mmCIF file of C-alpha atoms and ligand atoms in Angstrom:
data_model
loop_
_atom_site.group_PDB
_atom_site.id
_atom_site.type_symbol
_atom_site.label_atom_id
_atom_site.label_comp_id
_atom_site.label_asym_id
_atom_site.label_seq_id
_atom_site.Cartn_x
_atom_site.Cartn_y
_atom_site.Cartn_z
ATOM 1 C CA UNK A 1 -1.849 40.517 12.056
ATOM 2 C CA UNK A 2 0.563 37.959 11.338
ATOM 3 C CA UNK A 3 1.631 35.021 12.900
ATOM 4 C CA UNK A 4 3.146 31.887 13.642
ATOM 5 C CA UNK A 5 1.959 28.647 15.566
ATOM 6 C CA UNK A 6 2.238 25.530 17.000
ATOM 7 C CA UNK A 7 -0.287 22.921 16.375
ATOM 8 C CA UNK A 8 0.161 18.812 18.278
ATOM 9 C CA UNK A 9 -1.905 16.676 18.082
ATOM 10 C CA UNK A 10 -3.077 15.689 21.693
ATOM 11 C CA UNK A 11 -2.248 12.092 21.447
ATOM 12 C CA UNK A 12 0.442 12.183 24.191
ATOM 13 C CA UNK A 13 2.824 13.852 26.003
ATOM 14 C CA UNK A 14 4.969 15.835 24.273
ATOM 15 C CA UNK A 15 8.445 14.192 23.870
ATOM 16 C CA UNK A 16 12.077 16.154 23.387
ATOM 17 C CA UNK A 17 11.263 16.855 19.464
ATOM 18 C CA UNK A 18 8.191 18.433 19.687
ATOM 19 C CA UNK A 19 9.666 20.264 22.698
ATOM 20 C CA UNK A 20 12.498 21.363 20.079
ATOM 21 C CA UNK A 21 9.975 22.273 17.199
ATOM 22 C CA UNK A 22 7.747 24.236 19.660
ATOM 23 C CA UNK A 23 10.483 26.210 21.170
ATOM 24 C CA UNK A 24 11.956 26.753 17.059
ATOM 25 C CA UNK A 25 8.558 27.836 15.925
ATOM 26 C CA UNK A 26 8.251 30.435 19.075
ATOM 27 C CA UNK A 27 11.908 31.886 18.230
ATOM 28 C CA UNK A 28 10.486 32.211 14.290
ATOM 29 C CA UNK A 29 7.319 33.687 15.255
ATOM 30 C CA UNK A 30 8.809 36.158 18.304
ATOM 31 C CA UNK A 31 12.439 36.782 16.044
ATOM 32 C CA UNK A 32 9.792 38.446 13.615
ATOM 33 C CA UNK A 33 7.485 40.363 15.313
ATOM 34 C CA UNK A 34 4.674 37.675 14.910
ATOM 35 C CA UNK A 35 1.854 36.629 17.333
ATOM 36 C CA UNK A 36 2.457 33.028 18.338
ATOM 37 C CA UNK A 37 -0.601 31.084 18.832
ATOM 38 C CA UNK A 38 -1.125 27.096 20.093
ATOM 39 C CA UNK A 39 -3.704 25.109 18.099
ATOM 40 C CA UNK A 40 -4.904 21.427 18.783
ATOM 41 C CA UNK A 41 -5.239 18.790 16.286
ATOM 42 C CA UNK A 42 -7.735 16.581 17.877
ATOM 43 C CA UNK A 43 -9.779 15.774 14.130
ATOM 44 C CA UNK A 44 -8.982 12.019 14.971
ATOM 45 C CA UNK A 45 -10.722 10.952 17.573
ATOM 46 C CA UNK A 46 -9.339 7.611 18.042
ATOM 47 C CA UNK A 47 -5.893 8.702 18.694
ATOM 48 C CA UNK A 48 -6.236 11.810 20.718
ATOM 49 C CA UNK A 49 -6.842 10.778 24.675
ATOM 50 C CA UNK A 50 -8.407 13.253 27.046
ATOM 51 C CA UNK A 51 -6.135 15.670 29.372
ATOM 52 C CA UNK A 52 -3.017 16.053 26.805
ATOM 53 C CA UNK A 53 -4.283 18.993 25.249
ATOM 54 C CA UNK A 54 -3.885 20.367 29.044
ATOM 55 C CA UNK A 55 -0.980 18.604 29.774
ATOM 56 C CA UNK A 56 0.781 19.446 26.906
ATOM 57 C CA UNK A 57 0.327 22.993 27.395
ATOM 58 C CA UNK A 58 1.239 23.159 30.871
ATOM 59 C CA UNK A 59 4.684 21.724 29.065
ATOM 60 C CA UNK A 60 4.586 24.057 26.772
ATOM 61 C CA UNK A 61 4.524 26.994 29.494
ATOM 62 C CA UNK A 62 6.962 24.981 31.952
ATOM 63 C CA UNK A 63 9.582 25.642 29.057
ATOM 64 C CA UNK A 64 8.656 29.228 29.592
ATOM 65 C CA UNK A 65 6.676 29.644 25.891
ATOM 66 C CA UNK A 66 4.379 32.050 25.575
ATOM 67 C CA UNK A 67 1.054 31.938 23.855
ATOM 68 C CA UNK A 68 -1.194 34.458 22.094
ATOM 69 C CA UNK A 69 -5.388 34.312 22.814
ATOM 70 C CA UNK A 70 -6.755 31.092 23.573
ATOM 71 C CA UNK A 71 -6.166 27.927 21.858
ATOM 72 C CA UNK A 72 -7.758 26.691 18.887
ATOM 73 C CA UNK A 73 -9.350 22.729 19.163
ATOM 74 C CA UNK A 74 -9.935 21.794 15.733
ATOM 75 C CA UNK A 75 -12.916 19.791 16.737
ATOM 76 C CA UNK A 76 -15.014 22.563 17.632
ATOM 77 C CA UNK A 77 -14.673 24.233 13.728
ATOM 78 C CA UNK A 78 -16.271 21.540 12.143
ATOM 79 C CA UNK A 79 -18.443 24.043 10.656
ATOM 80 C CA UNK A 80 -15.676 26.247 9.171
ATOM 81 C CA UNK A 81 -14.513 23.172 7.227
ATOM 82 C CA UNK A 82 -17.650 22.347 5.874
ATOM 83 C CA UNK A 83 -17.816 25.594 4.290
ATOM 84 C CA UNK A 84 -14.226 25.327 2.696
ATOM 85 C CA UNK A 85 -14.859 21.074 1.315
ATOM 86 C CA UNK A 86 -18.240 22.938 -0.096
ATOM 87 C CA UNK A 87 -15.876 25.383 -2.026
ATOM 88 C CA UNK A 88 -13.526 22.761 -2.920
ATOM 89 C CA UNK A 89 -15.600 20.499 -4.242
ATOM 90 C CA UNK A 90 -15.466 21.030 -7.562
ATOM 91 C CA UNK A 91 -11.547 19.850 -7.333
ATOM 92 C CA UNK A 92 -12.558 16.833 -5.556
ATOM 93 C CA UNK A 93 -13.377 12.929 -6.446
ATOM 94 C CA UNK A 94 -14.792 10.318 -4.343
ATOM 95 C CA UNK A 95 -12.949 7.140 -3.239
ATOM 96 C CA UNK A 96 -13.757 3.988 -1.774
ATOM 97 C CA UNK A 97 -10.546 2.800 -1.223
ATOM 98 C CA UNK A 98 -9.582 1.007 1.984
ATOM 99 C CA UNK A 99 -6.313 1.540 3.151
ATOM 100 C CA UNK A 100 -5.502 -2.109 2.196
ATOM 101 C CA UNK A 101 -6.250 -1.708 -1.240
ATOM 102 C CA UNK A 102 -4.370 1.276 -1.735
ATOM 103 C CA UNK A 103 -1.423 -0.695 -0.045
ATOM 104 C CA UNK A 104 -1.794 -3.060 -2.392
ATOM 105 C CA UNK A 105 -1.996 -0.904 -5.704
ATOM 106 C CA UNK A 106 0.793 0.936 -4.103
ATOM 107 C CA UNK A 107 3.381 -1.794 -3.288
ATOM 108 C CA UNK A 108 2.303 -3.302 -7.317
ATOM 109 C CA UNK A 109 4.898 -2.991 -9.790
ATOM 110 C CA UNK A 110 5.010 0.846 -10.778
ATOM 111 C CA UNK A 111 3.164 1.871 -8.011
ATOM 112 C CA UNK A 112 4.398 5.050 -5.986
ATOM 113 C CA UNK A 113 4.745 4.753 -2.332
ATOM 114 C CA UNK A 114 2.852 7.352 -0.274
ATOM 115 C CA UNK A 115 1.215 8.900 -2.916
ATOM 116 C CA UNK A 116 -2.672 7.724 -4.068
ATOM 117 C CA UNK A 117 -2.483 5.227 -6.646
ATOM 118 C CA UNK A 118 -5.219 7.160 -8.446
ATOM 119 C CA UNK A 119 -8.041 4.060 -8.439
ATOM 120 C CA UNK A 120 -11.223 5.889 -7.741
ATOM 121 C CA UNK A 121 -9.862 9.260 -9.928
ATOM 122 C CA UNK A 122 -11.978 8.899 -12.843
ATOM 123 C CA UNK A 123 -14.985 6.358 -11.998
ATOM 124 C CA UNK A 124 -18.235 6.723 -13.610
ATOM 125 C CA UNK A 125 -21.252 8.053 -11.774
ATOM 126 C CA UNK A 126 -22.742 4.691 -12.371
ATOM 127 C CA UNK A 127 -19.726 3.297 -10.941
ATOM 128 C CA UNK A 128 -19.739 5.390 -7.781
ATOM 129 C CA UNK A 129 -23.521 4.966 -7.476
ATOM 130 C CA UNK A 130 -22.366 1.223 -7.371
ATOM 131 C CA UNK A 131 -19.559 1.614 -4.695
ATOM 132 C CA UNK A 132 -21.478 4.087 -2.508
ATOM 133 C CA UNK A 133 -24.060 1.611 -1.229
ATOM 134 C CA UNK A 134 -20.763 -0.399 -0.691
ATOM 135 C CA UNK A 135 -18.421 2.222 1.841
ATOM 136 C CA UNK A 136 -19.257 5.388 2.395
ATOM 137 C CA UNK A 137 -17.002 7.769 0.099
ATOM 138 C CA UNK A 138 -13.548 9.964 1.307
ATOM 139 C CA UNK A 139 -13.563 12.758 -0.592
ATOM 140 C CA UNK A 140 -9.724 13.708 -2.100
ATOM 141 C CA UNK A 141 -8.120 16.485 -3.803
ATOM 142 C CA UNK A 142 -8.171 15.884 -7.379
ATOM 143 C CA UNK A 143 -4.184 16.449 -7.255
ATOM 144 C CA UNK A 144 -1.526 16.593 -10.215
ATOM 145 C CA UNK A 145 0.993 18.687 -11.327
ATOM 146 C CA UNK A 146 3.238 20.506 -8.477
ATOM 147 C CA UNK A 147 2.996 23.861 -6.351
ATOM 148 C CA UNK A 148 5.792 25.877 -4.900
ATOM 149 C CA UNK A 149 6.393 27.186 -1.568
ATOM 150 C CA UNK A 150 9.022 29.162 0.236
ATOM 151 C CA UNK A 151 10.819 27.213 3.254
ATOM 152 C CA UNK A 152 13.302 29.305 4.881
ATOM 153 C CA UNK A 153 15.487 26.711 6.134
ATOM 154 C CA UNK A 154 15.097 24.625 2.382
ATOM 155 C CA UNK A 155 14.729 26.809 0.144
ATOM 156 C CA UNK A 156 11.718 26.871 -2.764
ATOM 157 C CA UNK A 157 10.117 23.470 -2.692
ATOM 158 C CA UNK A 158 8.684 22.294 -5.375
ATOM 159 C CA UNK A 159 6.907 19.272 -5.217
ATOM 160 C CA UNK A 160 3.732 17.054 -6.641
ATOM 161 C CA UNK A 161 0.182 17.681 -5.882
ATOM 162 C CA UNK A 162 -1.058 14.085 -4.611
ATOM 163 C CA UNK A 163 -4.662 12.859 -4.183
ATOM 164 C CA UNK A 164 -4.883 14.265 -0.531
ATOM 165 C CA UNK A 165 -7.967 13.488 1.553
ATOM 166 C CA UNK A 166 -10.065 16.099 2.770
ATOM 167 C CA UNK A 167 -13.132 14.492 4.114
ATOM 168 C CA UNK A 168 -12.537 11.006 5.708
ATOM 169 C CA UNK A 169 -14.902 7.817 5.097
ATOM 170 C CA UNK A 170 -16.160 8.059 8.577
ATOM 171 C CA UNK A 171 -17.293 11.651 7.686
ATOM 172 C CA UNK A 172 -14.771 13.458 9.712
ATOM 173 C CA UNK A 173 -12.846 16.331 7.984
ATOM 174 C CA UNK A 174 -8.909 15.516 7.485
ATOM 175 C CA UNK A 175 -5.819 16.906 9.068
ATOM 176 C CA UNK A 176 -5.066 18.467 4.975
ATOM 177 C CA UNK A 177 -7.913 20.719 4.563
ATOM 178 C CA UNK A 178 -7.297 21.403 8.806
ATOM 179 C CA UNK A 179 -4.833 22.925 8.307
ATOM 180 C CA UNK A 180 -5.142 25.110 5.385
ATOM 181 C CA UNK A 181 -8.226 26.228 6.666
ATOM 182 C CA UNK A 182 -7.084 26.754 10.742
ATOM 183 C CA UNK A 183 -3.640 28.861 9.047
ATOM 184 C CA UNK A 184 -6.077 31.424 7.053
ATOM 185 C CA UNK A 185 -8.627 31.975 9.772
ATOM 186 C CA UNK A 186 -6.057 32.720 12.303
ATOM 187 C CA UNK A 187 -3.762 34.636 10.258
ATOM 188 C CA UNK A 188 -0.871 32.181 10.353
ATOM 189 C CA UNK A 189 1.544 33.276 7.535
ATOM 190 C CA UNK A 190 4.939 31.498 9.526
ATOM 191 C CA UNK A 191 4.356 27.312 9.822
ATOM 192 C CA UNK A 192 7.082 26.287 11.269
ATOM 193 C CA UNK A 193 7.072 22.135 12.061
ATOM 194 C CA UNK A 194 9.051 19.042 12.022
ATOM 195 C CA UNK A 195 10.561 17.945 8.074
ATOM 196 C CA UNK A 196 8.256 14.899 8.256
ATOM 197 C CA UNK A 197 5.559 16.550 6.732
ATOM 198 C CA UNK A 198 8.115 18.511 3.892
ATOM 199 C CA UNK A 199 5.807 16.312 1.587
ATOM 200 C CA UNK A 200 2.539 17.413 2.995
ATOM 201 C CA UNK A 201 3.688 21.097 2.040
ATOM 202 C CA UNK A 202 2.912 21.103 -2.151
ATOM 203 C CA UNK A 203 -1.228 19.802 -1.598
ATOM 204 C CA UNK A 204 -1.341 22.010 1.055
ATOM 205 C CA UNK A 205 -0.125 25.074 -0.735
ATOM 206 C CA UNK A 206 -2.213 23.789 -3.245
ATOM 207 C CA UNK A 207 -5.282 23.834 -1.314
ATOM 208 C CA UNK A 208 -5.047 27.520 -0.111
ATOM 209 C CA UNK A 209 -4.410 28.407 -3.675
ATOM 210 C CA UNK A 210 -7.831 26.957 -4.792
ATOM 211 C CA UNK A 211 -9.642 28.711 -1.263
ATOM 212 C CA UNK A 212 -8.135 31.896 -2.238
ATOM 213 C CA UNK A 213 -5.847 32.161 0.916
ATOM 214 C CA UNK A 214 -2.317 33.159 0.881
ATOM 215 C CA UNK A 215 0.005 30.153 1.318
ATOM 216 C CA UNK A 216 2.160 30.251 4.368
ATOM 217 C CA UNK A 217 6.321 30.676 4.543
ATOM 218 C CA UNK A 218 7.569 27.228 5.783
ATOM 219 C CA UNK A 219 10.235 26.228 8.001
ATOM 220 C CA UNK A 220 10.056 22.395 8.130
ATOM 221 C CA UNK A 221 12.894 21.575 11.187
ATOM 222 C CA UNK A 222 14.875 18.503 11.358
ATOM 223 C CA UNK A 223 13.270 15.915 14.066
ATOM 224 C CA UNK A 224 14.943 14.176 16.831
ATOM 225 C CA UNK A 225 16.634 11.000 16.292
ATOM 226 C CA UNK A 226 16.763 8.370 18.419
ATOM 227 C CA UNK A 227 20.606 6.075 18.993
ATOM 228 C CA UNK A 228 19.093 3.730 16.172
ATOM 229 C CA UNK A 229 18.864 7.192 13.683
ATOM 230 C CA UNK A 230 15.255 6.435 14.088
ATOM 231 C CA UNK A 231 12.703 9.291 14.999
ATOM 232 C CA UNK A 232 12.013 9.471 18.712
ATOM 233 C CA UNK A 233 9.402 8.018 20.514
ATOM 234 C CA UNK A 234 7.919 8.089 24.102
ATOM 235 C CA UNK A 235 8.945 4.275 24.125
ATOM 236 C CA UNK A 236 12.629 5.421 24.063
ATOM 237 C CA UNK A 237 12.951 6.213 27.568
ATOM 238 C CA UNK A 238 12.664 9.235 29.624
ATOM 239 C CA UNK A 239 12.347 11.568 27.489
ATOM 240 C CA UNK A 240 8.999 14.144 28.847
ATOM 241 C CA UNK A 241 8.930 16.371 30.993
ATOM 242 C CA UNK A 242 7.032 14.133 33.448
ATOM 243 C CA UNK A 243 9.498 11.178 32.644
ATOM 244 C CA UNK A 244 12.723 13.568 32.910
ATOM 245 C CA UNK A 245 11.478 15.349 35.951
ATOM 246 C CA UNK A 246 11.626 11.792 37.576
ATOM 247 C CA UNK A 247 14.744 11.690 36.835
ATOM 248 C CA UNK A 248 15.429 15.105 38.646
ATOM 249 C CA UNK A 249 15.942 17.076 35.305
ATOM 250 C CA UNK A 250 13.583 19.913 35.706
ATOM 251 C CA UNK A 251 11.840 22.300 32.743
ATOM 252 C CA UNK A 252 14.670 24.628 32.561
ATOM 253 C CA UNK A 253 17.198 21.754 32.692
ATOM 254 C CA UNK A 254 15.468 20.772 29.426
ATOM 255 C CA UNK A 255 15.430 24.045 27.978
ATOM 256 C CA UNK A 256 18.953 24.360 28.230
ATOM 257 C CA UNK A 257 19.036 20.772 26.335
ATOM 258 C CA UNK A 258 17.043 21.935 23.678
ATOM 259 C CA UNK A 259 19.236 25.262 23.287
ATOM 260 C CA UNK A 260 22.372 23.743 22.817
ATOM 261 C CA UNK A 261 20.879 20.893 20.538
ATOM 262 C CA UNK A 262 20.203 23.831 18.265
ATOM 263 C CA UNK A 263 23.509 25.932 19.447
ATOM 264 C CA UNK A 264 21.748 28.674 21.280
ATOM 265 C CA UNK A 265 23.048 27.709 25.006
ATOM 266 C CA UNK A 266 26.552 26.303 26.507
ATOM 267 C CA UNK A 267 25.788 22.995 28.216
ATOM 268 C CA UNK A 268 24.241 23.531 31.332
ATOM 269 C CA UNK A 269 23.952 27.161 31.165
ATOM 270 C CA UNK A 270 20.793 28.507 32.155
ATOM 271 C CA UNK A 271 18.966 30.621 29.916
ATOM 272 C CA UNK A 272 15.217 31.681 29.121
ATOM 273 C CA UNK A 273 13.197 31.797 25.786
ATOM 274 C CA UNK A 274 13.991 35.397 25.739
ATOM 275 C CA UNK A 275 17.858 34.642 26.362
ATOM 276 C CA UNK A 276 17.881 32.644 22.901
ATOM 277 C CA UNK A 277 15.781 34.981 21.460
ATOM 278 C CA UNK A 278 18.466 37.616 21.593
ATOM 279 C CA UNK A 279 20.908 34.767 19.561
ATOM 280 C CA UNK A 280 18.532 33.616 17.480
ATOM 281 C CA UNK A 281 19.981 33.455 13.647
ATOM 282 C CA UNK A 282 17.972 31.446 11.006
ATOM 283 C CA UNK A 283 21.311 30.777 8.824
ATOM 284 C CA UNK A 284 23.313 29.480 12.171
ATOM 285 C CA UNK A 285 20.506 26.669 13.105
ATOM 286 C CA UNK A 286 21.861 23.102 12.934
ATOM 287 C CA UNK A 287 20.457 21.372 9.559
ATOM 288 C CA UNK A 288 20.809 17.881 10.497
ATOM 289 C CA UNK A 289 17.996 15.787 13.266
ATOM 290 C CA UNK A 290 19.369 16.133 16.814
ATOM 291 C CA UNK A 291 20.538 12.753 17.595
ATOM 292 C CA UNK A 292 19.139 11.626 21.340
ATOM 293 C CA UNK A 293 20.332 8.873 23.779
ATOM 294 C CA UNK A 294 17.751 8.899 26.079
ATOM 295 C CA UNK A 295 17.915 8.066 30.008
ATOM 296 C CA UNK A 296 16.286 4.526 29.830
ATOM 297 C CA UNK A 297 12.815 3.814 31.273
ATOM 298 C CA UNK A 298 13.466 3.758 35.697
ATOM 299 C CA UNK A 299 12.278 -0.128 36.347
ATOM 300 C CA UNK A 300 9.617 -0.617 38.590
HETATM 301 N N1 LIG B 1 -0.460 18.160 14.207
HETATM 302 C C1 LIG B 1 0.729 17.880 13.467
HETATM 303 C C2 LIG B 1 1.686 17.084 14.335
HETATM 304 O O1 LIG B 1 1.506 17.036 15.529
HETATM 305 C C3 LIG B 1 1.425 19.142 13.003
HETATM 306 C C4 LIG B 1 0.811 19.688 11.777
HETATM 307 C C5 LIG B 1 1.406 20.994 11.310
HETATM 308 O O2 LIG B 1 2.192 21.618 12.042
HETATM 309 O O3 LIG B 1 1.066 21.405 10.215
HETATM 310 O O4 LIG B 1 2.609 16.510 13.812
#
């Protein structure tokens, strides 16, 4: 059965913008007859902190969103991607790149910015015998030429294939073959998530193509902005639930931010996921980042 998700990665509290693209992918997933289920990206272990996963879907449900089954933790399916980097494999290169290194071919005169640079691409095996009792290997996506996918608030994107990694150095499998893999297993047809990862989309269509899975429809939502037009951070101020609620602006207060941030709710009218459900109209959604002033940090 189809359906749609939302997938943080519990390395904090959620703040207003994932808030916003939770409740956006819920009216997607429910405005189409979808299942709606709650996955946690935990793969990197040195960001994720224990309790958030819990904590962030207590928020979740504060907000009133509802969840289908129990929630995936990406962690415990390290199996499942082993199976999929063994079928992949054959699409794949080793690299011993550090990240400085690829900074530095990067930033070099004709180098692309956020894209691999391409170094380890086409080593010899006596070369990567060398390197390998050097640095462990990542393993990448042997990328090139573009894939398209269907975004419902953008349109067909088209975009290059980069050199993604699927298997990290430190042996742990990466967020880009996550994801492709999680989506398929669970049935998730509808991604809906924030328009910084617009450029993740083409490898990751790519992926499913080469695993045989159907690739997802998109809806990649604009972010939340904070006064500098930069995208919001816990450091701005109050701006989770626990830090709002401080300042006396409850759950449904927030909800009712959220709605008319995306012009589903008058200011300070109190509605219900269901409410916006019932005025929920892909064509009338805002298109640009909702821009937030946040209530400063209390002192003390
Ligand atoms: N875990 C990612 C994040 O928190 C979302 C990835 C996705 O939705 O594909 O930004």
């Amino acid at each position: 059965m189809s359906a749609g998700r939302y997938a943080p990665s519990p390395t904090g509290e959620l703040h207003l913008g994932n808030l916003r693209t939770a409740v956006l992918a819920w009216l997607f997933a429910r405005s189409t007859g979808r299942r709606f289920l709650l996955r946690f990206e935990d793969l990197d272990q040195s960001r994720v902190r224990p309790g958030y996963a819990e904590q962030q879907a207590a928020d979740l449900a504060a907000l009133g969103l509802t969840f289908d089954g129990v929630p995936l933790v990406q962690s415990t399916r390290q199996e499942r991607y082993a199976e999929a980097l063994t079928a992949l494999l054959p699409y794949t290169f080793e690299c011993f790149c550090t990240r400085r290194e690829i900074a530095e071919a990067v930033s070099a005169p004709h180098g692309m910015p956020g894209r691999y640079p391409g170094t380890c691409r086409d080593l010899t095996e006596a070369e990567r015998a060398m390197r390998r009792q050097r640095r462990a290997p990542a393993i990448r996506l042997r990328g090139g030429g573009t894939e398209t996918a269907t975004d419902l608030l953008h349109g067909t994107i088209t975009g290059e294939v980069d050199d993604v990694v699927l298997r990290r150095n430190d042996g742990g499998t990466a967020y880009q073959l996550a994801v492709v893999v999680d989506d398929a297993d669970t049935g998730v047809d509808q991604v809906v998530r924030g328009d910084d990862l617009l450029d993740a989309t083409p490898a990751q269509a790519r992926i499913a193509r080469l695993l045989g899975v159907a690739v997802p429809t998109y809806a990649h939502v604009p972010l939340a902005l904070n006064a500098d037009g930069v995208r919001l951070a816990k450091r701005d101020g109050a701006v989770t639930l626990s830090t709002l609620a401080r300042h006396g602006i409850g759950a449904a207060e927030v909800l009712t931010m959220i709605a008319a941030s995306l012009d589903l709710a008058r200011s300070g009218e109190v509605v219900t996921p269901e409410v916006l459900l019932g005025r929920f109209e892909v064509s009338r959604l805002p298109r640009e980042p909702w821009l937030i002033t946040p209530v400063p940090h209390q002192a003390g």
